[in-house]
CSV table of C-alpha atoms in Angstrom, one decimal:
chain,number,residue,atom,x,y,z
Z,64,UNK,CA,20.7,-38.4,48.5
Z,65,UNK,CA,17.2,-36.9,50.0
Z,66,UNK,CA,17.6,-35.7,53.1
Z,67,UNK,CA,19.5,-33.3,55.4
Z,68,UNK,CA,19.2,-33.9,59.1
Z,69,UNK,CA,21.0,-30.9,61.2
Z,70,UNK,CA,21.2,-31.0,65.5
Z,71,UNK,CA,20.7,-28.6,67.3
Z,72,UNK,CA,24.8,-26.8,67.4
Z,73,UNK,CA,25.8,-26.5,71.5
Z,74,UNK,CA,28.1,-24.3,72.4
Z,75,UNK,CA,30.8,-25.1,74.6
Z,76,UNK,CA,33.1,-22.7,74.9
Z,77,UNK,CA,34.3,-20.3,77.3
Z,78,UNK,CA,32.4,-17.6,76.9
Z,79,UNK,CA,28.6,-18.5,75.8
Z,80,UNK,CA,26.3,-16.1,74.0
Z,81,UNK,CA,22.9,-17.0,74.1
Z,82,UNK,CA,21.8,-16.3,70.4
Z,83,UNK,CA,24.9,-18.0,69.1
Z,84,UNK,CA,23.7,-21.2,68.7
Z,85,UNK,CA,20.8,-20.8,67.1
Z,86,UNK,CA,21.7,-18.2,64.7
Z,87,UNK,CA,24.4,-21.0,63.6
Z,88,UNK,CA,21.7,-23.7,63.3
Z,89,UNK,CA,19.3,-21.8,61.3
Z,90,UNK,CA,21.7,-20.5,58.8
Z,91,UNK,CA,23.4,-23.7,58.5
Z,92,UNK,CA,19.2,-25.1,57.3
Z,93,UNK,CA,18.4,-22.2,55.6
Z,94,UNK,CA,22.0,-22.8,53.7
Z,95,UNK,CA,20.8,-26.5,52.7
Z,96,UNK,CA,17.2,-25.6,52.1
Z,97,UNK,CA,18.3,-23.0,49.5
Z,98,UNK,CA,21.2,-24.3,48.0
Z,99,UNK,CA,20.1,-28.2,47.6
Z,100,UNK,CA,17.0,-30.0,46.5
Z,101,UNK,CA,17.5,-32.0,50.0
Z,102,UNK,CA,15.0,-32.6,52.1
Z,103,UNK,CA,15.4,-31.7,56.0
Z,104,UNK,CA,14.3,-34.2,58.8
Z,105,UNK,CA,14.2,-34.1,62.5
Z,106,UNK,CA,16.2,-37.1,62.4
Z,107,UNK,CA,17.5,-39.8,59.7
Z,108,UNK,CA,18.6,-38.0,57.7
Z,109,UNK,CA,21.1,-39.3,54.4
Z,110,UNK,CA,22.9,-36.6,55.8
Z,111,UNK,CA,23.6,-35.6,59.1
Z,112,UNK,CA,25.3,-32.2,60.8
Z,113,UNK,CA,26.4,-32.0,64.5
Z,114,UNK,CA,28.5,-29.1,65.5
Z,115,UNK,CA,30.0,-28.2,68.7
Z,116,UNK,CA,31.0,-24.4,69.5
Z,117,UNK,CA,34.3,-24.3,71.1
Z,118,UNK,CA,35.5,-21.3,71.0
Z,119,UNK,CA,34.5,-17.4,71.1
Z,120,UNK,CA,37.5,-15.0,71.6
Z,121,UNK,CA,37.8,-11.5,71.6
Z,122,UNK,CA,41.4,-10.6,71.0
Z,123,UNK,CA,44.0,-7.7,70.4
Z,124,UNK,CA,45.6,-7.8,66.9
Z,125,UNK,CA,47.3,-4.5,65.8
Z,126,UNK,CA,49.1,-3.4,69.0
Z,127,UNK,CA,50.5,0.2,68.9
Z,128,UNK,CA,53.4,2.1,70.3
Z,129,UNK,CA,51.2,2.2,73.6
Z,130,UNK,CA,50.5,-1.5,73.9
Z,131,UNK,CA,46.6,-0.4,73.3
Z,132,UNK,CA,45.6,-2.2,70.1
Z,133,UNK,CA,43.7,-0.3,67.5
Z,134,UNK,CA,42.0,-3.4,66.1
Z,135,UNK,CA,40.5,-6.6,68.1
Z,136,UNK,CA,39.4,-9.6,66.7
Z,137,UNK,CA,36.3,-11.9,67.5
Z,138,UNK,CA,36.7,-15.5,66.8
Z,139,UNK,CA,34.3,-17.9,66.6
Z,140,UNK,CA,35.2,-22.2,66.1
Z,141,UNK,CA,33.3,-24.9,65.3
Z,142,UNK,CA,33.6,-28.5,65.6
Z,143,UNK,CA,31.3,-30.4,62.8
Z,144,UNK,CA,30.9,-34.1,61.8
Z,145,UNK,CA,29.2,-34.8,59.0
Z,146,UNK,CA,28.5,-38.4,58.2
Z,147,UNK,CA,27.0,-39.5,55.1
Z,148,UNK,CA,24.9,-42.5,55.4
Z,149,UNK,CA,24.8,-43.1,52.1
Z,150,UNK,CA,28.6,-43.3,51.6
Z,151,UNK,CA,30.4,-43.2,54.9
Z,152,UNK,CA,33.8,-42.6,53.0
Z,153,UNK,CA,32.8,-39.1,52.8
Z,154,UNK,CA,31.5,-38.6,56.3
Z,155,UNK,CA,34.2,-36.3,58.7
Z,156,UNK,CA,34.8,-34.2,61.5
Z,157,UNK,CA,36.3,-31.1,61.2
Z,158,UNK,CA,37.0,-27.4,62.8
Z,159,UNK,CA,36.5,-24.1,61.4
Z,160,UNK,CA,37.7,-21.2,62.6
Z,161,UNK,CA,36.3,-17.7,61.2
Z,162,UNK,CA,36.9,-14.1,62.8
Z,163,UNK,CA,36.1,-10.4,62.1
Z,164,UNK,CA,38.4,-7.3,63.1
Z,165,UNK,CA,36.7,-4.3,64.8
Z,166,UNK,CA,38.0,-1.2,65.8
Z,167,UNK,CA,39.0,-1.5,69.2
Z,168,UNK,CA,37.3,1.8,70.4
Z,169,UNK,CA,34.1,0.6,69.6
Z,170,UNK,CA,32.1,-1.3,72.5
Z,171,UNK,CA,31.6,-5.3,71.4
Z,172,UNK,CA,27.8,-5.3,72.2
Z,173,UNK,CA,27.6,-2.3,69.9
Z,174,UNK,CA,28.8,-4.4,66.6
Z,175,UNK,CA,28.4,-8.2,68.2
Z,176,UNK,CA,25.2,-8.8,66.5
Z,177,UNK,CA,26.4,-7.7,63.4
Z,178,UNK,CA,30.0,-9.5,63.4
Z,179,UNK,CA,28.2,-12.8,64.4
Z,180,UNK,CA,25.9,-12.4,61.3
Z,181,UNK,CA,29.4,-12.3,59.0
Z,182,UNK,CA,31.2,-14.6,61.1
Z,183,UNK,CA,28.2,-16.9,61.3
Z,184,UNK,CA,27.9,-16.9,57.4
Z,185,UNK,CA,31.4,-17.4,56.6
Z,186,UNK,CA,31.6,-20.6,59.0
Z,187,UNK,CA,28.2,-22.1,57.2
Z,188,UNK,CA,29.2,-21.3,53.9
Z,189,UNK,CA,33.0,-23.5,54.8
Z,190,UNK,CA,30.8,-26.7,56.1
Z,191,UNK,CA,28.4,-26.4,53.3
Z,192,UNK,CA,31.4,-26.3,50.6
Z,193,UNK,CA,33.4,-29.1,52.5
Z,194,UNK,CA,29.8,-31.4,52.8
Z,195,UNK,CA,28.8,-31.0,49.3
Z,196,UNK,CA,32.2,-30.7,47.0
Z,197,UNK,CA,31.6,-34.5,46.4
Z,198,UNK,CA,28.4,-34.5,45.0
């Protein structure tokens, strides 16, 4: 095993932020770069990444007495395959699911950034654990 090959992740959900995206992409390479002696290709790669995003939800999760929840949640999933062209028994295709509570009376756009970030690095460190516990 030499080489790492990651596509570009599309997002497909419902609601699309721009930034998304790449932010997943490049943390997902910068996760393999540092973490592995693997070297990344365009294309070819021994292994391969290709992630769809398909879903980003804001939603209440500590209703109160009022029906006005104090908390939201913003959810971010992932659909990866992962094949492994030098063993194709541990190739797969899986979705990950990672989220972060805010307070609901603070504006998204004012903590978005930020709860991608976290959400963004808990999703790459998941695929990274599940694509490598076999080596």
């Amino acid at each position: 095993m030499k080489t790492f090959t990651i596509h570009t992740i599309s997002n497909q959900a419902p609601i699309v932020i721009p930034s998304l995206s790449n932010t997943l992409t490049e943390s997902l390479r910068q996760e393999l770069n540092t973490n592995t002696n693997l070297n990344q290709l365009e294309s070819g790669g021994d292994l391969e990444f290709a992630a769809t995003i398909t879903n980003y939800q804001v939603t209440p999760v500590a209703p109160q007495a009022n029906e006005i929840s104090a908390v939201n949640r913003l959810s971010i999933t992932l659909n990866v395959e992962f094949i492994n062209h030098q063993n194709e028994k541990q190739s797969w295709t899986s979705s990950f699911t990672r989220y972060a509570d805010y307070s609901s009376g603070i504006d998204l756009s004012t903590v978005q950034e930020q709860l991608i970030k976290e959400i963004s690095n808990q999703l790459v460190e998941d695929i990274f654990n599940k694509a490598v516990v076999n080596w």
